[in-house]
């Protein structure tokens, strides 16, 4: 399965279920559903032995399908044409039919008293389909056509600005670097012209997938997605609320401070001192990371971090390949095996000049064993330096559990997969950068620079939390029918204001579909995983630093070169999804509960400083 900053399921098959096509349904081969499980005696009902045989066959068929179709999806993502879209669509339809058929067949054993591990595999088979199609004739083909079309629309999106047709990378660079509010507004609104054509197809996709979820025994797709966390769906929703309550005070203080600084810079007419923040002023196309505006909010009178990582990378002669080699070297310093030679031969590390590609960074395992790759349009800057570590985290996780049973070849839950690389990136401290020769000893900032370092980090880590919560909060309301298509955009902005305290730079058109301008919506990638990963990466970091005997502040700890910590971490990764996630989490952290206290501890000095800075300001935005 292709992994787009994600690990949806065991293999490429999981994302095959997200693909679509440009073929018409009648052009596709007929469904080839596997035969139903053989029941020895209908009067006695199915047996445990028959359930075991069924699961063995199901895993074999899913594994074979994954290996067959994964090169097709790689080709489509790295060479977008009508032909590759069509091939991906056909493959996606076949994969959908197989997975839905097996999930439905597994219900034969719902009343059998199965051993715990077998019951776990049955549940994973039933709930592990991200985008299910109903079994009605033509449904899988229609769904496949829609999903591939949505992704292709996003991947080829562009906007003409000042007479030049610009892609997302180019438009994002303007958002990241410009300080002209008129230009920011024009580019921000321009990118969102790509998504209105998605609206009708997206609404149709929701209807089809809810039918598919109903057929598998779920009320809707929201319930099905939330059922993958080893607890009842309603309890998982409550768990998300609990975690948000732990960390939301950090965000509220950061929002208050940043808004005040933007008001000082732009003035009341552009950014008022109270209320929400204008979304296009935050240095990111989706306002999910604010680190690009650090120069506008940098504390006065306090020492800075003393270096600019993007500039240091350029000055040191880094190119994209060397960035990836440096990321690999961090993992091998922990005792992980080096990446296979095929990784370097087959990955797409820079944007090709001769074809359209999906530039959204992603990590892949094409054979569920050693054929790991990344797909990035890498640029030599600090953001992509961190992104490289994130993507390699997926690859090293995939290799760690490659010997697990097929249905367990994934993260303990999807947040684990997203947390691995970011946990490693928390160790990219100034001391680490000095060790690898990117900065000098004289550039390592002293403790008096901690506030600047933490503020810079918070503009990424803390600012992201409510955005991550918003994406799936919106999608859940869409999937359970709370939000109808005519209200998609209105509800999107209601939630973005509620959780993030941001608003668009101007009124949105009646036909706007702004959710579609974020890859994970047309790409159908569940987003809760990112919220959970931002909680868990700090849990992992705290546990690792304790294992390493670190007794200083968490933000100065680096585990680079600690093979003992690496050994324990790799042991957790090797478990895949073979045990419920609390059991997996406990093996490394000693706790069975996701917990936001580590992120609070990490940023504690900054929060105290922000509270002082915000004295006299009217915080909040409602």
mmCIF file with all atom_site columns, C-alpha atoms in Angstrom, residues 280-471:
data_model
loop_
_atom_site.group_PDB
_atom_site.id
_atom_site.type_symbol
_atom_site.label_atom_id
_atom_site.label_alt_id
_atom_site.label_comp_id
_atom_site.label_asym_id
_atom_site.label_entity_id
_atom_site.label_seq_id
_atom_site.pdbx_PDB_ins_code
_atom_site.Cartn_x
_atom_site.Cartn_y
_atom_site.Cartn_z
_atom_site.occupancy
_atom_site.B_iso_or_equiv
_atom_site.pdbx_formal_charge
_atom_site.auth_seq_id
_atom_site.auth_comp_id
_atom_site.auth_asym_id
_atom_site.auth_atom_id
_atom_site.pdbx_PDB_model_num
ATOM 1   C CA . UNK A 1 280 ? -3.471  33.333  5.083   1.00 0.00 ? 280 UNK A CA 1
ATOM 2   C CA . UNK A 1 281 ? -1.151  35.217  7.450   1.00 0.00 ? 281 UNK A CA 1
ATOM 3   C CA . UNK A 1 282 ? 0.158   32.110  9.222   1.00 0.00 ? 282 UNK A CA 1
ATOM 4   C CA . UNK A 1 283 ? 2.796   30.987  6.722   1.00 0.00 ? 283 UNK A CA 1
ATOM 5   C CA . UNK A 1 284 ? 1.192   27.737  5.593   1.00 0.00 ? 284 UNK A CA 1
ATOM 6   C CA . UNK A 1 285 ? -1.392  27.027  2.893   1.00 0.00 ? 285 UNK A CA 1
ATOM 7   C CA . UNK A 1 286 ? -3.669  25.333  5.453   1.00 0.00 ? 286 UNK A CA 1
ATOM 8   C CA . UNK A 1 287 ? -2.592  27.188  8.636   1.00 0.00 ? 287 UNK A CA 1
ATOM 9   C CA . UNK A 1 288 ? -1.540  23.845  10.087  1.00 0.00 ? 288 UNK A CA 1
ATOM 10  C CA . UNK A 1 289 ? 2.033   24.890  10.857  1.00 0.00 ? 289 UNK A CA 1
ATOM 11  C CA . UNK A 1 290 ? 3.088   28.439  11.698  1.00 0.00 ? 290 UNK A CA 1
ATOM 12  C CA . UNK A 1 291 ? 6.869   28.033  11.816  1.00 0.00 ? 291 UNK A CA 1
ATOM 13  C CA . UNK A 1 292 ? 7.381   30.107  8.663   1.00 0.00 ? 292 UNK A CA 1
ATOM 14  C CA . UNK A 1 293 ? 6.220   33.252  10.464  1.00 0.00 ? 293 UNK A CA 1
ATOM 15  C CA . UNK A 1 294 ? 8.683   32.846  13.316  1.00 0.00 ? 294 UNK A CA 1
ATOM 16  C CA . UNK A 1 295 ? 10.570  35.996  12.256  1.00 0.00 ? 295 UNK A CA 1
ATOM 17  C CA . UNK A 1 296 ? 7.346   37.975  12.791  1.00 0.00 ? 296 UNK A CA 1
ATOM 18  C CA . UNK A 1 297 ? 6.753   36.660  16.320  1.00 0.00 ? 297 UNK A CA 1
ATOM 19  C CA . UNK A 1 298 ? 10.327  36.174  17.514  1.00 0.00 ? 298 UNK A CA 1
ATOM 20  C CA . UNK A 1 299 ? 10.711  37.372  21.125  1.00 0.00 ? 299 UNK A CA 1
ATOM 21  C CA . UNK A 1 300 ? 12.424  40.711  21.514  1.00 0.00 ? 300 UNK A CA 1
ATOM 22  C CA . UNK A 1 301 ? 15.295  40.986  23.943  1.00 0.00 ? 301 UNK A CA 1
ATOM 23  C CA . UNK A 1 302 ? 15.893  37.233  24.160  1.00 0.00 ? 302 UNK A CA 1
ATOM 24  C CA . UNK A 1 303 ? 18.691  35.275  22.476  1.00 0.00 ? 303 UNK A CA 1
ATOM 25  C CA . UNK A 1 304 ? 17.621  33.429  19.344  1.00 0.00 ? 304 UNK A CA 1
ATOM 26  C CA . UNK A 1 305 ? 18.586  29.890  18.401  1.00 0.00 ? 305 UNK A CA 1
ATOM 27  C CA . UNK A 1 306 ? 21.741  31.206  16.734  1.00 0.00 ? 306 UNK A CA 1
ATOM 28  C CA . UNK A 1 307 ? 21.406  29.479  13.390  1.00 0.00 ? 307 UNK A CA 1
ATOM 29  C CA . UNK A 1 308 ? 19.002  28.992  10.496  1.00 0.00 ? 308 UNK A CA 1
ATOM 30  C CA . UNK A 1 309 ? 18.818  25.300  9.659   1.00 0.00 ? 309 UNK A CA 1
ATOM 31  C CA . UNK A 1 310 ? 17.718  25.892  6.067   1.00 0.00 ? 310 UNK A CA 1
ATOM 32  C CA . UNK A 1 311 ? 20.705  28.158  5.495   1.00 0.00 ? 311 UNK A CA 1
ATOM 33  C CA . UNK A 1 312 ? 23.070  25.729  7.217   1.00 0.00 ? 312 UNK A CA 1
ATOM 34  C CA . UNK A 1 313 ? 21.892  22.880  4.974   1.00 0.00 ? 313 UNK A CA 1
ATOM 35  C CA . UNK A 1 314 ? 22.505  24.963  1.854   1.00 0.00 ? 314 UNK A CA 1
ATOM 36  C CA . UNK A 1 315 ? 25.873  26.240  3.066   1.00 0.00 ? 315 UNK A CA 1
ATOM 37  C CA . UNK A 1 316 ? 26.973  22.682  3.870   1.00 0.00 ? 316 UNK A CA 1
ATOM 38  C CA . UNK A 1 317 ? 26.256  21.626  0.298   1.00 0.00 ? 317 UNK A CA 1
ATOM 39  C CA . UNK A 1 318 ? 23.337  19.329  1.110   1.00 0.00 ? 318 UNK A CA 1
ATOM 40  C CA . UNK A 1 319 ? 21.226  18.043  -1.748  1.00 0.00 ? 319 UNK A CA 1
ATOM 41  C CA . UNK A 1 320 ? 18.028  15.975  -1.411  1.00 0.00 ? 320 UNK A CA 1
ATOM 42  C CA . UNK A 1 321 ? 19.912  12.666  -1.475  1.00 0.00 ? 321 UNK A CA 1
ATOM 43  C CA . UNK A 1 322 ? 22.222  13.739  1.316   1.00 0.00 ? 322 UNK A CA 1
ATOM 44  C CA . UNK A 1 323 ? 19.217  14.861  3.367   1.00 0.00 ? 323 UNK A CA 1
ATOM 45  C CA . UNK A 1 324 ? 17.773  11.348  3.115   1.00 0.00 ? 324 UNK A CA 1
ATOM 46  C CA . UNK A 1 325 ? 21.158  9.758   3.860   1.00 0.00 ? 325 UNK A CA 1
ATOM 47  C CA . UNK A 1 326 ? 21.369  11.866  7.024   1.00 0.00 ? 326 UNK A CA 1
ATOM 48  C CA . UNK A 1 327 ? 17.927  10.709  8.113   1.00 0.00 ? 327 UNK A CA 1
ATOM 49  C CA . UNK A 1 328 ? 18.899  7.081   7.510   1.00 0.00 ? 328 UNK A CA 1
ATOM 50  C CA . UNK A 1 329 ? 22.066  7.595   9.553   1.00 0.00 ? 329 UNK A CA 1
ATOM 51  C CA . UNK A 1 330 ? 20.028  8.618   12.583  1.00 0.00 ? 330 UNK A CA 1
ATOM 52  C CA . UNK A 1 331 ? 18.099  5.340   12.504  1.00 0.00 ? 331 UNK A CA 1
ATOM 53  C CA . UNK A 1 332 ? 21.220  3.248   11.948  1.00 0.00 ? 332 UNK A CA 1
ATOM 54  C CA . UNK A 1 333 ? 22.865  5.030   14.910  1.00 0.00 ? 333 UNK A CA 1
ATOM 55  C CA . UNK A 1 334 ? 20.124  3.428   17.016  1.00 0.00 ? 334 UNK A CA 1
ATOM 56  C CA . UNK A 1 335 ? 20.970  -0.020  15.704  1.00 0.00 ? 335 UNK A CA 1
ATOM 57  C CA . UNK A 1 336 ? 18.462  -0.307  12.844  1.00 0.00 ? 336 UNK A CA 1
ATOM 58  C CA . UNK A 1 337 ? 19.719  -1.996  9.673   1.00 0.00 ? 337 UNK A CA 1
ATOM 59  C CA . UNK A 1 338 ? 20.542  0.329   6.754   1.00 0.00 ? 338 UNK A CA 1
ATOM 60  C CA . UNK A 1 339 ? 17.941  0.780   4.035   1.00 0.00 ? 339 UNK A CA 1
ATOM 61  C CA . UNK A 1 340 ? 18.215  -1.715  1.168   1.00 0.00 ? 340 UNK A CA 1
ATOM 62  C CA . UNK A 1 341 ? 19.931  -0.665  -2.030  1.00 0.00 ? 341 UNK A CA 1
ATOM 63  C CA . UNK A 1 342 ? 16.595  -0.879  -3.820  1.00 0.00 ? 342 UNK A CA 1
ATOM 64  C CA . UNK A 1 343 ? 15.378  2.043   -1.705  1.00 0.00 ? 343 UNK A CA 1
ATOM 65  C CA . UNK A 1 344 ? 17.911  4.324   -3.377  1.00 0.00 ? 344 UNK A CA 1
ATOM 66  C CA . UNK A 1 345 ? 17.267  2.883   -6.825  1.00 0.00 ? 345 UNK A CA 1
ATOM 67  C CA . UNK A 1 346 ? 13.468  3.101   -6.726  1.00 0.00 ? 346 UNK A CA 1
ATOM 68  C CA . UNK A 1 347 ? 12.487  6.039   -4.508  1.00 0.00 ? 347 UNK A CA 1
ATOM 69  C CA . UNK A 1 348 ? 11.326  9.360   -5.987  1.00 0.00 ? 348 UNK A CA 1
ATOM 70  C CA . UNK A 1 349 ? 13.293  11.887  -3.938  1.00 0.00 ? 349 UNK A CA 1
ATOM 71  C CA . UNK A 1 350 ? 13.044  14.933  -6.219  1.00 0.00 ? 350 UNK A CA 1
ATOM 72  C CA . UNK A 1 351 ? 10.247  16.191  -8.473  1.00 0.00 ? 351 UNK A CA 1
ATOM 73  C CA . UNK A 1 352 ? 10.709  14.845  -12.035 1.00 0.00 ? 352 UNK A CA 1
ATOM 74  C CA . UNK A 1 353 ? 10.719  17.529  -14.706 1.00 0.00 ? 353 UNK A CA 1
ATOM 75  C CA . UNK A 1 354 ? 9.117   15.421  -17.417 1.00 0.00 ? 354 UNK A CA 1
ATOM 76  C CA . UNK A 1 355 ? 5.801   14.371  -15.889 1.00 0.00 ? 355 UNK A CA 1
ATOM 77  C CA . UNK A 1 356 ? 3.034   15.136  -13.396 1.00 0.00 ? 356 UNK A CA 1
ATOM 78  C CA . UNK A 1 357 ? 3.381   13.464  -9.999  1.00 0.00 ? 357 UNK A CA 1
ATOM 79  C CA . UNK A 1 358 ? 1.707   13.525  -6.592  1.00 0.00 ? 358 UNK A CA 1
ATOM 80  C CA . UNK A 1 359 ? 4.269   15.559  -4.669  1.00 0.00 ? 359 UNK A CA 1
ATOM 81  C CA . UNK A 1 360 ? 2.630   15.002  -1.304  1.00 0.00 ? 360 UNK A CA 1
ATOM 82  C CA . UNK A 1 361 ? 5.366   13.289  0.716   1.00 0.00 ? 361 UNK A CA 1
ATOM 83  C CA . UNK A 1 362 ? 4.748   9.605   1.365   1.00 0.00 ? 362 UNK A CA 1
ATOM 84  C CA . UNK A 1 363 ? 6.442   6.356   2.368   1.00 0.00 ? 363 UNK A CA 1
ATOM 85  C CA . UNK A 1 364 ? 5.703   3.033   0.706   1.00 0.00 ? 364 UNK A CA 1
ATOM 86  C CA . UNK A 1 365 ? 6.313   -0.679  1.124   1.00 0.00 ? 365 UNK A CA 1
ATOM 87  C CA . UNK A 1 366 ? 5.512   -2.351  -2.169  1.00 0.00 ? 366 UNK A CA 1
ATOM 88  C CA . UNK A 1 367 ? 6.027   -5.986  -1.222  1.00 0.00 ? 367 UNK A CA 1
ATOM 89  C CA . UNK A 1 368 ? 5.341   -5.952  2.552   1.00 0.00 ? 368 UNK A CA 1
ATOM 90  C CA . UNK A 1 369 ? 8.958   -6.973  3.037   1.00 0.00 ? 369 UNK A CA 1
ATOM 91  C CA . UNK A 1 370 ? 12.021  -5.040  1.830   1.00 0.00 ? 370 UNK A CA 1
ATOM 92  C CA . UNK A 1 371 ? 10.816  -2.939  -1.112  1.00 0.00 ? 371 UNK A CA 1
ATOM 93  C CA . UNK A 1 372 ? 10.461  0.267   0.900   1.00 0.00 ? 372 UNK A CA 1
ATOM 94  C CA . UNK A 1 373 ? 10.546  3.664   -0.807  1.00 0.00 ? 373 UNK A CA 1
ATOM 95  C CA . UNK A 1 374 ? 9.746   7.311   -0.264  1.00 0.00 ? 374 UNK A CA 1
ATOM 96  C CA . UNK A 1 375 ? 8.070   9.701   -2.679  1.00 0.00 ? 375 UNK A CA 1
ATOM 97  C CA . UNK A 1 376 ? 8.947   13.364  -2.141  1.00 0.00 ? 376 UNK A CA 1
ATOM 98  C CA . UNK A 1 377 ? 9.605   16.495  -4.139  1.00 0.00 ? 377 UNK A CA 1
ATOM 99  C CA . UNK A 1 378 ? 12.386  17.263  -1.680  1.00 0.00 ? 378 UNK A CA 1
ATOM 100 C CA . UNK A 1 379 ? 13.818  20.736  -1.329  1.00 0.00 ? 379 UNK A CA 1
ATOM 101 C CA . UNK A 1 380 ? 16.884  21.620  0.698   1.00 0.00 ? 380 UNK A CA 1
ATOM 102 C CA . UNK A 1 381 ? 15.322  23.354  3.682   1.00 0.00 ? 381 UNK A CA 1
ATOM 103 C CA . UNK A 1 382 ? 14.562  22.698  7.336   1.00 0.00 ? 382 UNK A CA 1
ATOM 104 C CA . UNK A 1 383 ? 10.957  21.671  6.732   1.00 0.00 ? 383 UNK A CA 1
ATOM 105 C CA . UNK A 1 384 ? 11.891  18.903  4.316   1.00 0.00 ? 384 UNK A CA 1
ATOM 106 C CA . UNK A 1 385 ? 14.788  17.842  6.560   1.00 0.00 ? 385 UNK A CA 1
ATOM 107 C CA . UNK A 1 386 ? 12.221  17.035  9.238   1.00 0.00 ? 386 UNK A CA 1
ATOM 108 C CA . UNK A 1 387 ? 9.824   15.530  6.686   1.00 0.00 ? 387 UNK A CA 1
ATOM 109 C CA . UNK A 1 388 ? 12.537  13.119  5.528   1.00 0.00 ? 388 UNK A CA 1
ATOM 110 C CA . UNK A 1 389 ? 12.832  11.799  9.091   1.00 0.00 ? 389 UNK A CA 1
ATOM 111 C CA . UNK A 1 390 ? 9.056   11.453  9.288   1.00 0.00 ? 390 UNK A CA 1
ATOM 112 C CA . UNK A 1 391 ? 8.816   9.435   6.083   1.00 0.00 ? 391 UNK A CA 1
ATOM 113 C CA . UNK A 1 392 ? 11.772  7.220   6.940   1.00 0.00 ? 392 UNK A CA 1
ATOM 114 C CA . UNK A 1 393 ? 10.044  6.485   10.233  1.00 0.00 ? 393 UNK A CA 1
ATOM 115 C CA . UNK A 1 394 ? 7.313   4.775   8.214   1.00 0.00 ? 394 UNK A CA 1
ATOM 116 C CA . UNK A 1 395 ? 9.855   2.759   6.246   1.00 0.00 ? 395 UNK A CA 1
ATOM 117 C CA . UNK A 1 396 ? 11.777  1.559   9.292   1.00 0.00 ? 396 UNK A CA 1
ATOM 118 C CA . UNK A 1 397 ? 8.477   0.668   10.996  1.00 0.00 ? 397 UNK A CA 1
ATOM 119 C CA . UNK A 1 398 ? 7.406   -1.309  7.920   1.00 0.00 ? 398 UNK A CA 1
ATOM 120 C CA . UNK A 1 399 ? 10.646  -3.265  7.929   1.00 0.00 ? 399 UNK A CA 1
ATOM 121 C CA . UNK A 1 400 ? 10.411  -3.920  11.665  1.00 0.00 ? 400 UNK A CA 1
ATOM 122 C CA . UNK A 1 401 ? 7.098   -5.793  11.350  1.00 0.00 ? 401 UNK A CA 1
ATOM 123 C CA . UNK A 1 402 ? 7.725   -7.400  7.952   1.00 0.00 ? 402 UNK A CA 1
ATOM 124 C CA . UNK A 1 403 ? 7.684   -10.896 9.498   1.00 0.00 ? 403 UNK A CA 1
ATOM 125 C CA . UNK A 1 404 ? 4.307   -10.413 11.202  1.00 0.00 ? 404 UNK A CA 1
ATOM 126 C CA . UNK A 1 405 ? 1.133   -12.063 9.895   1.00 0.00 ? 405 UNK A CA 1
ATOM 127 C CA . UNK A 1 406 ? -0.399  -10.068 7.053   1.00 0.00 ? 406 UNK A CA 1
ATOM 128 C CA . UNK A 1 407 ? -3.260  -8.556  9.048   1.00 0.00 ? 407 UNK A CA 1
ATOM 129 C CA . UNK A 1 408 ? -0.747  -7.347  11.635  1.00 0.00 ? 408 UNK A CA 1
ATOM 130 C CA . UNK A 1 409 ? 1.589   -5.642  9.148   1.00 0.00 ? 409 UNK A CA 1
ATOM 131 C CA . UNK A 1 410 ? 0.695   -2.138  10.302  1.00 0.00 ? 410 UNK A CA 1
ATOM 132 C CA . UNK A 1 411 ? 0.971   0.131   13.299  1.00 0.00 ? 411 UNK A CA 1
ATOM 133 C CA . UNK A 1 412 ? -0.528  -0.778  16.656  1.00 0.00 ? 412 UNK A CA 1
ATOM 134 C CA . UNK A 1 413 ? -2.956  1.921   15.636  1.00 0.00 ? 413 UNK A CA 1
ATOM 135 C CA . UNK A 1 414 ? -2.524  4.477   12.883  1.00 0.00 ? 414 UNK A CA 1
ATOM 136 C CA . UNK A 1 415 ? -1.213  7.137   15.270  1.00 0.00 ? 415 UNK A CA 1
ATOM 137 C CA . UNK A 1 416 ? 1.788   4.920   16.044  1.00 0.00 ? 416 UNK A CA 1
ATOM 138 C CA . UNK A 1 417 ? 2.885   4.960   12.429  1.00 0.00 ? 417 UNK A CA 1
ATOM 139 C CA . UNK A 1 418 ? 2.745   8.728   12.198  1.00 0.00 ? 418 UNK A CA 1
ATOM 140 C CA . UNK A 1 419 ? 4.568   9.194   15.519  1.00 0.00 ? 419 UNK A CA 1
ATOM 141 C CA . UNK A 1 420 ? 7.710   7.162   14.793  1.00 0.00 ? 420 UNK A CA 1
ATOM 142 C CA . UNK A 1 421 ? 9.585   9.512   12.488  1.00 0.00 ? 421 UNK A CA 1
ATOM 143 C CA . UNK A 1 422 ? 8.461   12.610  14.369  1.00 0.00 ? 422 UNK A CA 1
ATOM 144 C CA . UNK A 1 423 ? 9.653   11.076  17.625  1.00 0.00 ? 423 UNK A CA 1
ATOM 145 C CA . UNK A 1 424 ? 13.087  10.671  16.053  1.00 0.00 ? 424 UNK A CA 1
ATOM 146 C CA . UNK A 1 425 ? 12.950  14.247  14.764  1.00 0.00 ? 425 UNK A CA 1
ATOM 147 C CA . UNK A 1 426 ? 12.484  15.534  18.327  1.00 0.00 ? 426 UNK A CA 1
ATOM 148 C CA . UNK A 1 427 ? 16.115  14.503  18.804  1.00 0.00 ? 427 UNK A CA 1
ATOM 149 C CA . UNK A 1 428 ? 17.264  16.918  16.083  1.00 0.00 ? 428 UNK A CA 1
ATOM 150 C CA . UNK A 1 429 ? 18.616  19.225  18.770  1.00 0.00 ? 429 UNK A CA 1
ATOM 151 C CA . UNK A 1 430 ? 21.426  21.758  18.390  1.00 0.00 ? 430 UNK A CA 1
ATOM 152 C CA . UNK A 1 431 ? 23.830  19.298  20.017  1.00 0.00 ? 431 UNK A CA 1
ATOM 153 C CA . UNK A 1 432 ? 22.858  16.664  17.452  1.00 0.00 ? 432 UNK A CA 1
ATOM 154 C CA . UNK A 1 433 ? 23.315  19.129  14.587  1.00 0.00 ? 433 UNK A CA 1
ATOM 155 C CA . UNK A 1 434 ? 26.781  19.915  15.897  1.00 0.00 ? 434 UNK A CA 1
ATOM 156 C CA . UNK A 1 435 ? 27.637  16.204  16.067  1.00 0.00 ? 435 UNK A CA 1
ATOM 157 C CA . UNK A 1 436 ? 26.839  15.728  12.386  1.00 0.00 ? 436 UNK A CA 1
ATOM 158 C CA . UNK A 1 437 ? 28.687  18.905  11.394  1.00 0.00 ? 437 UNK A CA 1
ATOM 159 C CA . UNK A 1 438 ? 25.782  21.104  10.378  1.00 0.00 ? 438 UNK A CA 1
ATOM 160 C CA . UNK A 1 439 ? 26.528  23.778  12.975  1.00 0.00 ? 439 UNK A CA 1
ATOM 161 C CA . UNK A 1 440 ? 29.601  24.617  15.002  1.00 0.00 ? 440 UNK A CA 1
ATOM 162 C CA . UNK A 1 441 ? 30.034  24.282  18.738  1.00 0.00 ? 441 UNK A CA 1
ATOM 163 C CA . UNK A 1 442 ? 29.901  28.065  19.000  1.00 0.00 ? 442 UNK A CA 1
ATOM 164 C CA . UNK A 1 443 ? 26.426  28.043  17.425  1.00 0.00 ? 443 UNK A CA 1
ATOM 165 C CA . UNK A 1 444 ? 24.894  25.768  20.058  1.00 0.00 ? 444 UNK A CA 1
ATOM 166 C CA . UNK A 1 445 ? 22.543  28.087  21.957  1.00 0.00 ? 445 UNK A CA 1
ATOM 167 C CA . UNK A 1 446 ? 22.704  28.350  25.716  1.00 0.00 ? 446 UNK A CA 1
ATOM 168 C CA . UNK A 1 447 ? 19.840  27.838  28.118  1.00 0.00 ? 447 UNK A CA 1
ATOM 169 C CA . UNK A 1 448 ? 18.890  31.491  27.748  1.00 0.00 ? 448 UNK A CA 1
ATOM 170 C CA . UNK A 1 449 ? 17.748  30.655  24.212  1.00 0.00 ? 449 UNK A CA 1
ATOM 171 C CA . UNK A 1 450 ? 15.301  27.982  25.343  1.00 0.00 ? 450 UNK A CA 1
ATOM 172 C CA . UNK A 1 451 ? 12.258  30.219  24.953  1.00 0.00 ? 451 UNK A CA 1
ATOM 173 C CA . UNK A 1 452 ? 13.150  31.021  21.362  1.00 0.00 ? 452 UNK A CA 1
ATOM 174 C CA . UNK A 1 453 ? 13.766  27.347  20.567  1.00 0.00 ? 453 UNK A CA 1
ATOM 175 C CA . UNK A 1 454 ? 10.528  26.240  22.204  1.00 0.00 ? 454 UNK A CA 1
ATOM 176 C CA . UNK A 1 455 ? 8.484   28.983  20.569  1.00 0.00 ? 455 UNK A CA 1
ATOM 177 C CA . UNK A 1 456 ? 9.797   27.985  17.158  1.00 0.00 ? 456 UNK A CA 1
ATOM 178 C CA . UNK A 1 457 ? 8.953   24.337  17.817  1.00 0.00 ? 457 UNK A CA 1
ATOM 179 C CA . UNK A 1 458 ? 5.511   25.199  19.186  1.00 0.00 ? 458 UNK A CA 1
ATOM 180 C CA . UNK A 1 459 ? 4.606   26.967  15.937  1.00 0.00 ? 459 UNK A CA 1
ATOM 181 C CA . UNK A 1 460 ? 4.746   23.529  14.359  1.00 0.00 ? 460 UNK A CA 1
ATOM 182 C CA . UNK A 1 461 ? 3.807   21.086  17.109  1.00 0.00 ? 461 UNK A CA 1
ATOM 183 C CA . UNK A 1 462 ? 1.231   23.019  19.126  1.00 0.00 ? 462 UNK A CA 1
ATOM 184 C CA . UNK A 1 463 ? -0.319  24.917  16.218  1.00 0.00 ? 463 UNK A CA 1
ATOM 185 C CA . UNK A 1 464 ? -0.961  21.627  14.424  1.00 0.00 ? 464 UNK A CA 1
ATOM 186 C CA . UNK A 1 465 ? -3.061  19.976  17.136  1.00 0.00 ? 465 UNK A CA 1
ATOM 187 C CA . UNK A 1 466 ? -6.410  21.741  16.588  1.00 0.00 ? 466 UNK A CA 1
ATOM 188 C CA . UNK A 1 467 ? -5.994  21.549  12.810  1.00 0.00 ? 467 UNK A CA 1
ATOM 189 C CA . UNK A 1 468 ? -5.576  17.780  13.028  1.00 0.00 ? 468 UNK A CA 1
ATOM 190 C CA . UNK A 1 469 ? -8.657  17.568  15.226  1.00 0.00 ? 469 UNK A CA 1
ATOM 191 C CA . UNK A 1 470 ? -10.666 19.748  12.853  1.00 0.00 ? 470 UNK A CA 1
ATOM 192 C CA . UNK A 1 471 ? -10.106 17.672  9.708   1.00 0.00 ? 471 UNK A CA 1
#
